[in-house]
Coordinates of C-alpha atoms in Angstrom, one line a residue:
Chain A
X641 CA 104.3 56.6 88.9
X642 CA 107.0 58.5 87.3
X643 CA 107.1 62.0 87.2
X644 CA 107.1 63.5 83.4
X645 CA 108.1 66.9 81.9
X646 CA 105.2 68.4 80.4
X647 CA 105.2 71.4 78.2
X648 CA 103.0 73.9 77.4
X649 CA 102.5 76.4 73.8
X650 CA 102.8 80.3 76.3
X651 CA 102.4 83.8 75.1
X652 CA 105.1 86.4 75.9
X653 CA 104.1 90.2 75.5
X654 CA 107.4 92.1 76.1
X655 CA 108.2 95.1 75.8
X656 CA 111.0 96.1 72.9
X657 CA 111.9 99.9 72.3
X658 CA 114.5 102.6 73.6
X659 CA 114.9 105.6 74.6
X660 CA 112.6 106.8 71.9
X661 CA 109.4 104.7 72.2
X662 CA 108.4 100.9 71.3
X663 CA 106.2 98.4 71.5
X664 CA 104.8 95.3 73.1
X665 CA 106.0 91.7 71.0
X666 CA 103.9 88.6 71.0
X667 CA 106.4 85.8 71.1
X668 CA 105.2 82.5 71.6
X669 CA 107.5 79.7 73.2
X670 CA 107.6 76.0 74.9
X671 CA 106.8 76.3 78.9
X672 CA 108.2 73.4 81.0
X673 CA 107.3 72.7 85.1
X674 CA 110.0 74.8 87.2
X675 CA 110.5 77.2 84.4
X676 CA 110.6 80.8 85.9
X677 CA 110.0 84.0 83.1
X678 CA 113.6 84.4 83.2
X679 CA 114.0 81.6 81.5
X680 CA 111.5 81.8 79.3
X681 CA 113.2 84.5 78.5
X682 CA 116.3 83.7 77.9
X683 CA 114.7 80.5 75.6
X684 CA 112.8 83.8 73.6
X685 CA 116.3 85.9 72.7
X686 CA 117.8 81.7 72.5
X687 CA 115.3 81.3 69.8
X688 CA 113.8 83.9 67.9
X689 CA 114.9 87.7 69.1
X690 CA 118.8 87.8 69.7
X691 CA 118.1 91.0 69.4
X692 CA 116.0 90.9 73.2
X693 CA 118.5 93.0 75.5
X694 CA 117.7 92.1 78.9
X695 CA 120.2 91.7 81.5
X696 CA 120.9 89.3 84.5
X697 CA 123.2 87.7 86.3
X698 CA 122.5 85.6 89.2
X699 CA 119.4 84.2 88.7
X700 CA 118.9 83.9 91.7
X701 CA 117.3 86.3 93.7
X702 CA 120.3 88.1 95.3
X703 CA 122.0 90.3 92.2
X704 CA 118.9 92.3 91.7
X705 CA 119.2 92.5 87.6
X706 CA 117.0 90.9 86.4
X707 CA 113.9 93.6 87.9
X708 CA 110.9 93.4 86.0
X709 CA 107.4 94.2 85.5
X710 CA 105.9 90.7 85.9
X711 CA 101.5 91.5 84.5
X712 CA 102.2 94.8 85.4
X713 CA 103.8 93.7 89.1
X714 CA 107.2 94.6 90.1
X715 CA 108.6 91.1 90.4
X716 CA 112.7 89.8 90.1
X717 CA 112.3 87.5 86.1
X718 CA 114.4 85.1 88.4
X719 CA 112.0 84.3 91.0
X720 CA 109.0 84.7 89.3
X721 CA 107.6 80.8 88.2
X722 CA 105.5 80.6 84.9
X723 CA 103.1 77.9 87.5
X724 CA 102.3 80.8 89.3
X725 CA 101.1 82.9 86.4
X726 CA 98.5 82.1 84.3
X727 CA 99.3 81.1 81.1
X728 CA 96.1 81.0 79.2
X729 CA 96.7 85.0 78.6
X730 CA 99.7 86.3 77.4
X731 CA 101.9 86.7 80.3
X732 CA 103.5 91.0 79.9
X733 CA 106.5 91.9 81.0
X734 CA 108.3 95.3 80.9
X735 CA 110.3 96.8 81.6
X736 CA 110.6 99.0 85.3
X737 CA 109.2 102.4 84.9
X738 CA 110.8 104.5 87.3
X739 CA 114.5 104.4 85.9
X740 CA 114.2 105.4 81.9
X741 CA 114.7 103.0 79.4
X742 CA 118.0 101.6 77.6
X743 CA 116.7 99.1 75.5
X744 CA 114.0 96.1 75.9
X745 CA 113.8 95.3 79.4
X746 CA 117.2 97.3 80.2
X747 CA 116.9 100.9 81.9
X748 CA 119.0 102.3 83.4
X749 CA 119.2 102.8 87.6
X750 CA 123.0 104.9 88.0
X751 CA 120.8 107.7 89.3
X752 CA 120.6 105.4 92.0
X753 CA 123.7 105.3 92.3
X754 CA 125.0 109.4 92.0
X755 CA 121.6 109.2 95.3
X756 CA 123.5 107.2 97.5
X757 CA 126.5 109.1 97.6
X758 CA 125.1 111.6 99.3
X759 CA 123.9 109.7 102.1
X760 CA 126.5 110.6 105.6
X761 CA 129.0 107.3 105.1
X762 CA 128.8 105.4 108.8
X763 CA 130.7 107.3 111.4
X764 CA 131.8 105.6 114.4
X765 CA 132.6 106.1 117.5
X766 CA 135.8 106.0 118.8
X767 CA 136.4 102.9 119.4
X768 CA 135.5 101.7 123.4
X769 CA 138.7 99.2 123.5
X770 CA 142.5 99.9 123.7
X771 CA 142.6 97.7 120.7
X772 CA 140.8 99.5 118.5
X773 CA 137.2 97.4 118.3
X774 CA 133.9 97.9 119.7
X775 CA 131.1 96.3 121.8
X776 CA 127.3 96.3 121.1
X777 CA 124.8 95.2 122.3
X778 CA 123.5 91.8 119.3
X779 CA 119.9 92.9 119.7
X780 CA 120.9 96.6 118.0
X781 CA 122.7 95.0 115.5
X782 CA 119.6 92.8 114.7
X783 CA 117.5 95.8 114.4
X784 CA 119.9 96.8 111.5
X785 CA 120.7 94.0 109.8
X786 CA 117.5 93.4 107.6
X787 CA 117.5 96.8 106.7
X788 CA 121.8 95.1 105.0
X789 CA 119.5 92.4 103.4
X790 CA 119.0 95.1 100.3
X791 CA 119.8 93.3 96.7
X792 CA 119.6 97.1 95.1
X793 CA 116.9 95.5 93.3
X794 CA 115.2 98.8 92.6
X795 CA 111.3 97.0 92.4
X796 CA 110.4 99.3 95.3
X797 CA 112.4 102.6 93.3
X798 CA 109.5 101.4 90.8
X799 CA 106.8 100.5 92.5
X800 CA 106.8 104.0 94.3
X801 CA 104.4 106.3 93.3
X802 CA 106.9 109.4 94.4
X803 CA 109.2 108.0 91.3
X804 CA 106.7 106.3 89.3
X805 CA 103.8 108.1 89.2
X806 CA 105.0 111.4 90.5
X807 CA 109.2 111.9 89.4
X808 CA 110.2 114.2 92.1
X809 CA 113.5 111.8 91.6
X810 CA 115.5 115.6 92.4
X811 CA 113.3 115.7 95.8
X812 CA 113.0 111.8 97.0
X813 CA 115.1 109.5 96.8
X814 CA 112.6 106.6 97.7
X815 CA 112.2 103.9 99.5
X816 CA 115.8 101.9 98.9
X817 CA 118.1 104.5 100.3
X818 CA 115.5 105.4 103.5
X819 CA 116.4 101.4 103.6
X820 CA 120.1 102.6 104.1
X821 CA 119.6 105.1 106.3
X822 CA 117.7 103.3 108.8
X823 CA 120.7 101.3 108.2
X824 CA 122.6 104.2 109.2
X825 CA 121.0 106.1 111.7
X826 CA 120.2 103.7 114.3
X827 CA 123.5 101.8 114.0
X828 CA 124.9 101.7 117.7
X829 CA 128.0 102.7 117.1
X830 CA 127.7 105.7 113.7
X831 CA 127.5 109.3 115.8
X832 CA 126.1 111.3 112.5
X833 CA 122.7 114.1 111.8
X834 CA 120.8 113.1 108.9
X835 CA 117.7 113.8 110.3
X836 CA 118.1 116.9 108.5
X837 CA 118.6 115.7 105.0
X838 CA 115.8 112.9 105.4
X839 CA 113.8 116.5 106.2
X840 CA 114.8 118.8 103.7
X841 CA 117.3 117.2 101.4
X842 CA 116.1 113.0 101.0
X843 CA 111.6 114.0 101.3
X844 CA 110.8 111.4 103.4
X845 CA 108.2 113.2 104.1
X846 CA 106.5 112.4 100.2
X847 CA 106.4 109.1 101.8
X848 CA 102.9 108.8 101.6
X849 CA 103.2 105.0 103.9
X850 CA 101.0 102.9 101.4
X851 CA 103.2 100.0 102.0
X852 CA 103.7 99.2 98.1
X853 CA 107.6 99.1 98.5
X854 CA 107.0 95.8 101.3
X855 CA 104.8 94.4 99.4
X856 CA 107.2 93.9 96.4
X857 CA 110.3 93.1 98.6
X858 CA 112.2 90.0 97.2
X859 CA 114.5 89.9 100.9
X860 CA 111.2 90.3 102.3
X861 CA 112.0 93.3 103.6
X862 CA 109.8 95.1 106.2
X863 CA 110.6 98.5 104.3
X864 CA 107.9 101.1 105.1
X865 CA 107.3 100.0 109.3
X866 CA 110.6 99.0 110.2
X867 CA 112.6 102.4 108.5
X868 CA 110.2 104.4 107.0
X869 CA 108.1 105.5 110.0
X870 CA 111.0 104.8 112.0
X871 CA 112.6 107.7 110.4
X872 CA 109.7 109.9 109.9
X873 CA 109.2 109.0 113.8
X874 CA 112.9 110.3 114.4
X875 CA 112.6 113.9 111.7
X876 CA 109.0 114.7 114.0
X877 CA 111.4 114.6 117.2
X878 CA 113.4 116.2 115.9
X879 CA 111.4 119.1 113.3
X880 CA 107.5 118.9 114.7
X881 CA 107.1 118.3 117.9
X882 CA 106.9 120.7 120.4
X883 CA 106.9 118.5 123.5
X884 CA 110.8 116.7 122.6
X885 CA 111.9 120.3 121.5
X886 CA 110.7 121.8 125.0
X887 CA 112.7 118.8 126.3
X888 CA 116.0 119.0 124.2
X889 CA 116.5 122.5 125.6
X890 CA 116.3 120.6 129.1
X891 CA 118.0 118.1 128.5
X892 CA 120.6 119.4 125.9
X893 CA 121.6 116.2 123.2
X894 CA 124.9 114.8 124.3
X895 CA 127.3 116.3 120.7
X896 CA 128.7 113.6 118.3
X897 CA 131.7 112.4 119.5
X898 CA 134.2 113.0 116.8
X899 CA 135.0 111.0 113.5
X900 CA 138.1 108.1 114.1
X901 CA 140.7 109.1 112.2
X902 CA 141.7 106.5 109.3
Chain B
X595 CA 102.3 91.9 68.2
X596 CA 102.4 95.6 68.4
X597 CA 99.9 97.3 70.9
X598 CA 101.0 101.0 70.2
X599 CA 103.3 103.3 70.9
X600 CA 104.9 103.8 74.0
X601 CA 108.2 106.0 76.1
X602 CA 109.4 105.6 79.2
X603 CA 109.2 106.3 81.8
X604 CA 105.3 105.9 81.7
X605 CA 102.7 108.7 83.5
X606 CA 99.3 106.3 83.3
X607 CA 96.3 108.0 83.5
X608 CA 94.0 107.3 86.0
X609 CA 93.5 103.3 87.0
X610 CA 95.5 102.8 84.2
X611 CA 98.1 98.8 85.1
X612 CA 98.8 96.1 83.2
X613 CA 97.8 93.9 86.4
X614 CA 95.8 91.4 85.7
X615 CA 94.6 90.4 88.7
X616 CA 91.4 92.4 91.5
X617 CA 94.6 95.5 91.9
X618 CA 90.6 97.7 92.8
X619 CA 88.9 95.3 95.2
X620 CA 91.5 96.4 98.5
X621 CA 90.8 100.0 97.5
X622 CA 87.3 99.3 97.2
X623 CA 87.1 97.6 100.6
X624 CA 88.6 100.0 102.3
X625 CA 86.3 102.2 101.3
X626 CA 83.7 100.1 101.9
X627 CA 84.1 99.3 105.3
X628 CA 86.1 102.8 106.4
X629 CA 82.7 105.1 105.2
X630 CA 80.1 103.1 106.4
X631 CA 81.5 102.7 110.4
X632 CA 82.4 107.3 109.7
X633 CA 78.9 107.5 108.5
X634 CA 77.3 105.5 111.5
X635 CA 79.7 106.6 113.5
X636 CA 78.3 110.2 113.2
X637 CA 74.4 109.1 113.5
X638 CA 75.4 107.1 116.6
X639 CA 77.5 110.7 117.5
X640 CA 74.2 112.6 117.3
X641 CA 71.6 111.1 118.4
X642 CA 72.4 111.4 122.7
X643 CA 70.6 108.6 123.4
X644 CA 70.6 104.6 124.5
X645 CA 74.0 104.8 124.6
X646 CA 73.9 102.6 128.4
X647 CA 71.8 100.5 129.7
X648 CA 70.7 99.6 132.9
X649 CA 67.2 98.4 132.3
X650 CA 67.5 94.4 134.7
X651 CA 70.2 96.2 136.4
X652 CA 73.1 96.1 133.5
X653 CA 75.7 98.7 133.4
X654 CA 76.5 98.6 129.7
X655 CA 77.9 102.2 128.0
X656 CA 78.2 102.0 124.4
X657 CA 82.7 103.1 124.1
X658 CA 81.6 106.5 121.6
X659 CA 80.3 108.0 124.4
X660 CA 83.3 106.6 127.0
X661 CA 84.1 108.7 128.7
X662 CA 80.7 110.4 130.0
X663 CA 81.9 114.6 130.8
X664 CA 78.0 115.5 130.8
X665 CA 75.4 113.6 130.2
X666 CA 72.1 112.4 131.2
X667 CA 73.2 108.7 132.0
X668 CA 74.5 107.4 135.1
X669 CA 78.1 106.7 134.0
X670 CA 78.4 111.2 134.0
X671 CA 80.4 112.8 135.5
X672 CA 78.3 115.8 135.2
X673 CA 74.8 115.6 134.9
X674 CA 72.8 117.7 132.6
X675 CA 74.2 119.9 129.9
X676 CA 76.4 122.1 129.6
X677 CA 75.7 125.9 129.9
X678 CA 77.3 126.6 127.2
X679 CA 76.5 123.7 124.2
X680 CA 75.0 126.3 121.1
X681 CA 71.7 126.1 120.8
X682 CA 71.2 125.8 117.4
X683 CA 73.8 121.9 117.5
X684 CA 72.2 119.1 119.1
X685 CA 74.3 117.6 122.2
X686 CA 75.5 114.4 122.8
X687 CA 77.9 113.5 125.3
X688 CA 79.6 111.5 122.6
X689 CA 80.4 114.9 120.9
X690 CA 82.7 116.1 123.3
X691 CA 85.2 113.4 123.2
X692 CA 84.8 111.5 120.4
X693 CA 87.1 114.1 118.6
X694 CA 90.4 112.1 120.4
X695 CA 90.0 108.3 119.4
X696 CA 88.9 109.8 115.6
X697 CA 92.1 112.0 115.6
X698 CA 93.5 108.6 116.1
X699 CA 92.6 106.6 113.9
X700 CA 92.5 109.4 111.4
X701 CA 96.4 110.3 111.9
X702 CA 97.4 107.0 112.0
X703 CA 100.0 105.3 110.1
X704 CA 99.0 102.2 109.0
X705 CA 94.9 104.1 107.8
X706 CA 96.6 107.3 106.6
X707 CA 98.4 104.2 104.0
X708 CA 95.0 103.3 102.7
X709 CA 92.5 106.4 102.9
X710 CA 95.2 107.5 100.9
X711 CA 94.2 104.6 98.5
X712 CA 90.5 103.9 98.6
X713 CA 89.6 107.6 99.0
X714 CA 92.2 110.1 97.1
X715 CA 93.2 107.2 94.2
X716 CA 96.9 108.5 95.8
X717 CA 97.3 105.5 94.6
X718 CA 94.5 103.8 93.8
X719 CA 97.3 101.2 94.4
X720 CA 100.6 99.6 93.3
X721 CA 101.6 99.8 90.6
X722 CA 98.5 102.0 88.9
X723 CA 98.3 104.7 87.9
X724 CA 97.3 108.0 89.7
X725 CA 94.5 110.3 88.7
X726 CA 96.1 113.6 89.1
X727 CA 99.9 115.0 88.3
X728 CA 100.7 117.1 91.0
X729 CA 101.6 115.9 95.1
X730 CA 102.3 116.7 98.1
X731 CA 102.8 113.9 99.8
X732 CA 102.9 115.2 103.8
X733 CA 106.5 116.8 102.9
X734 CA 104.3 120.2 103.5
X735 CA 100.5 121.0 104.1
X736 CA 98.0 120.2 105.1
X737 CA 99.1 116.8 105.6
X738 CA 102.5 117.2 107.9
X739 CA 99.4 117.9 109.9
X740 CA 100.0 114.1 110.2
X741 CA 103.7 114.6 112.8
X742 CA 100.7 115.2 115.3
X743 CA 99.7 111.9 115.5
X744 CA 102.0 110.8 118.9
X745 CA 100.0 113.2 120.2
X746 CA 97.1 111.9 119.5
X747 CA 98.0 108.3 121.4
X748 CA 98.0 110.4 124.7
X749 CA 94.6 110.7 124.0
X750 CA 93.7 107.4 122.5
X751 CA 96.0 106.2 125.8
X752 CA 94.2 107.2 128.3
X753 CA 90.8 106.3 126.0
X754 CA 91.9 102.5 127.2
X755 CA 92.0 103.3 130.6
X756 CA 88.2 104.2 130.6
X757 CA 86.8 101.9 128.7
X758 CA 89.0 99.3 130.7
X759 CA 87.2 100.6 133.3
X760 CA 84.2 100.3 131.4
X761 CA 84.2 96.8 130.9
X762 CA 84.9 95.5 134.9
X763 CA 81.4 97.6 135.7
X764 CA 80.1 95.3 132.9
X765 CA 80.8 92.6 135.4
X766 CA 79.0 94.7 138.0
X767 CA 74.5 94.3 138.6
X768 CA 72.3 96.4 140.0
X769 CA 69.8 94.3 142.0
X770 CA 66.3 95.4 142.3
X771 CA 67.1 96.4 146.4
X772 CA 70.5 98.4 144.8
X773 CA 73.0 96.2 145.6
X774 CA 75.7 95.2 143.8
X775 CA 76.3 91.9 143.2
X776 CA 78.9 90.2 139.7
X777 CA 77.3 88.9 136.5
X778 CA 78.3 88.1 133.5
X779 CA 76.2 88.8 130.1
X780 CA 76.7 88.8 127.2
X781 CA 77.3 92.7 126.8
X782 CA 80.1 91.7 129.6
X783 CA 82.2 89.7 126.9
X784 CA 81.3 92.6 124.4
X785 CA 82.9 95.2 126.2
X786 CA 85.8 93.4 127.6
X787 CA 86.3 92.1 124.0
X788 CA 86.1 96.4 123.0
X789 CA 88.8 97.0 125.5
X790 CA 91.7 94.7 124.3
X791 CA 90.9 94.7 120.4
X792 CA 91.5 98.8 121.1
X793 CA 93.7 97.5 123.5
X794 CA 95.3 95.7 121.3
X795 CA 95.9 98.2 118.2
X796 CA 97.1 101.1 120.5
X797 CA 99.4 99.5 122.1
X798 CA 101.4 98.5 118.3
X799 CA 101.0 102.3 117.2
X800 CA 104.0 103.7 115.6
X801 CA 104.3 106.0 117.6
X802 CA 104.3 104.2 120.4
X803 CA 106.5 101.9 119.5
X804 CA 109.0 105.0 118.4
X805 CA 108.6 106.9 122.0
X806 CA 109.4 102.7 124.4
X807 CA 112.9 102.8 122.4
X808 CA 112.3 103.0 118.6
X809 CA 114.3 105.9 118.6
X810 CA 117.2 105.0 121.4
X811 CA 120.2 103.1 119.2
X812 CA 121.5 101.1 121.9
X813 CA 118.8 99.3 123.2
X814 CA 120.2 96.4 124.5
X815 CA 121.7 98.0 127.3
X816 CA 118.3 98.7 128.4
X817 CA 117.0 95.2 129.2
X818 CA 113.8 95.9 130.2
X819 CA 113.1 98.7 127.9
X820 CA 113.9 96.5 125.5
X821 CA 111.0 94.3 126.3
X822 CA 108.6 97.0 126.6
X823 CA 109.9 97.3 123.0
X824 CA 109.8 93.9 122.3
X825 CA 106.4 93.9 123.0
X826 CA 104.7 97.1 120.9
X827 CA 107.4 95.8 118.1
X828 CA 105.5 92.1 118.1
X829 CA 101.5 93.9 118.3
X830 CA 103.1 97.1 116.3
X831 CA 104.2 93.5 113.6
X832 CA 99.6 93.2 113.1
X833 CA 98.8 97.1 113.4
X834 CA 96.1 96.2 110.1
X835 CA 95.2 93.6 111.8
X836 CA 94.3 95.3 115.3
X837 CA 93.3 98.1 113.3
X838 CA 90.0 96.1 111.6
X839 CA 89.3 94.1 114.2
X840 CA 89.1 97.2 116.6
X841 CA 86.9 99.4 114.2
X842 CA 84.6 96.6 113.2
X843 CA 84.2 95.8 117.5
X844 CA 83.7 99.5 118.1
X845 CA 81.1 99.5 116.0
X846 CA 79.8 97.3 116.9
X847 CA 79.9 97.7 121.3
X848 CA 77.8 100.5 120.3
X849 CA 75.1 98.7 118.5
X850 CA 74.7 96.0 121.3
X851 CA 74.6 99.1 124.0
X852 CA 71.9 100.2 121.5
X853 CA 69.6 97.8 120.5
X854 CA 69.6 95.9 123.9
X855 CA 68.7 99.7 125.5
X856 CA 65.8 100.3 122.5
X857 CA 64.7 96.6 123.2
X858 CA 65.0 95.1 119.9
X859 CA 67.5 92.8 121.3
X860 CA 68.3 91.2 124.8
X861 CA 70.6 90.8 127.2
X862 CA 71.4 87.3 128.1
X863 CA 73.0 87.2 131.7
X864 CA 73.3 85.8 135.0
X865 CA 73.9 87.6 138.3
X866 CA 75.7 85.9 141.2

């Protein structure tokens, strides 16, 4: 039987406004099988609201630009099929809530870039071979490779209640950057020590392990179990575990090797 | 259609959300199940009786009372009641040991996330508004105490050894002449499954995962350590499932031994 394209009308309830405030506006638009939310938003933008601001780029779930809250759930608009949403009621589309609004669905996420600059960069040990190369076990690289899948969509930052509800932006770097620190801190070649920063400046203790960040990650990074909890445990080793402290007194930790000169 | 002015970032009230799914169901289920277990376990711990079964030669001991350091059952290391026990407090062997497993569960990374949501609404669920404006997290006291988890892990590992011994003992029956015989009863399976589930939960602990290799950046250089780390990681992946299954089954194990001891249930068994 030949497949026929069917269309139906859905209502998109889109937040319109800026930093001074705004409101939800309903738009009715036809959708067909296979359309994602971003398609429908673009359709509204093209036919009914040409001044609607929406950030997007790849439409393939890899650039992390079109983050929004769809029916209250932080999602990428380009990866959310309309067929998977209830269409008998309006589909609510809001900008992510943890960052200031610029216009409509676009938010100012520049705070994240400033946070990233503060984190100690990768500091490899001296090369293992005379030709300036290193040797690593594949298993050790595999462990941190997961963290490098991050597309910086900031959905994890958005859903984290420490940022979203408590606005601890000055004291907590959020799951995205805890993943970034984990990628560096657990790297087999890295020699920098970020534990003091993690405890005092980055606020890893603010995470209360709700795993919301893991649930919303479009790259399926196991943020809480593989990045945040291991970092918490390293902080415990260093600052809260008396047996570990005693162990370090008896067997002092090796000093990190000097940084490689560029 | 306008639905009222809002400013971003939104500060939502308690339970306020745009989510249209049943977001309240998960924390409600956690609350009901966990609270039910706490109520039952507290009640059972204070009973001080019907915690072992030896009526028809069985050798079952409720996991709530294991190890029985001081008590009156054949499993007790020291018979009787301690002299130093305060007179105003009812004595039960469980009260001497339950702090270990309770502490392990209460500081468990999985349970922390679950009960912060279900019991403290911090947050009620993901992307749902909270009832309080202030927040300290685990960054300061009192919740800094959660970092003690690895010490409860050490205790829990010792408990697993005792529970494994109890499971083995559950296959040894004593006949009328006082001879020990191998046997299999429903209780033998109940106590064996109990130690398997508790073992899966304990050996998948996040702190154990860290201690066996998670804290090492060059694990690949030590294949044995890497294998141990992989085993713990494998269990850790399903830590939530192990946590709930073991919680349910340890409660059921106590119920089984208790009801058999009270004569309400009968333990079917074969002695060889």
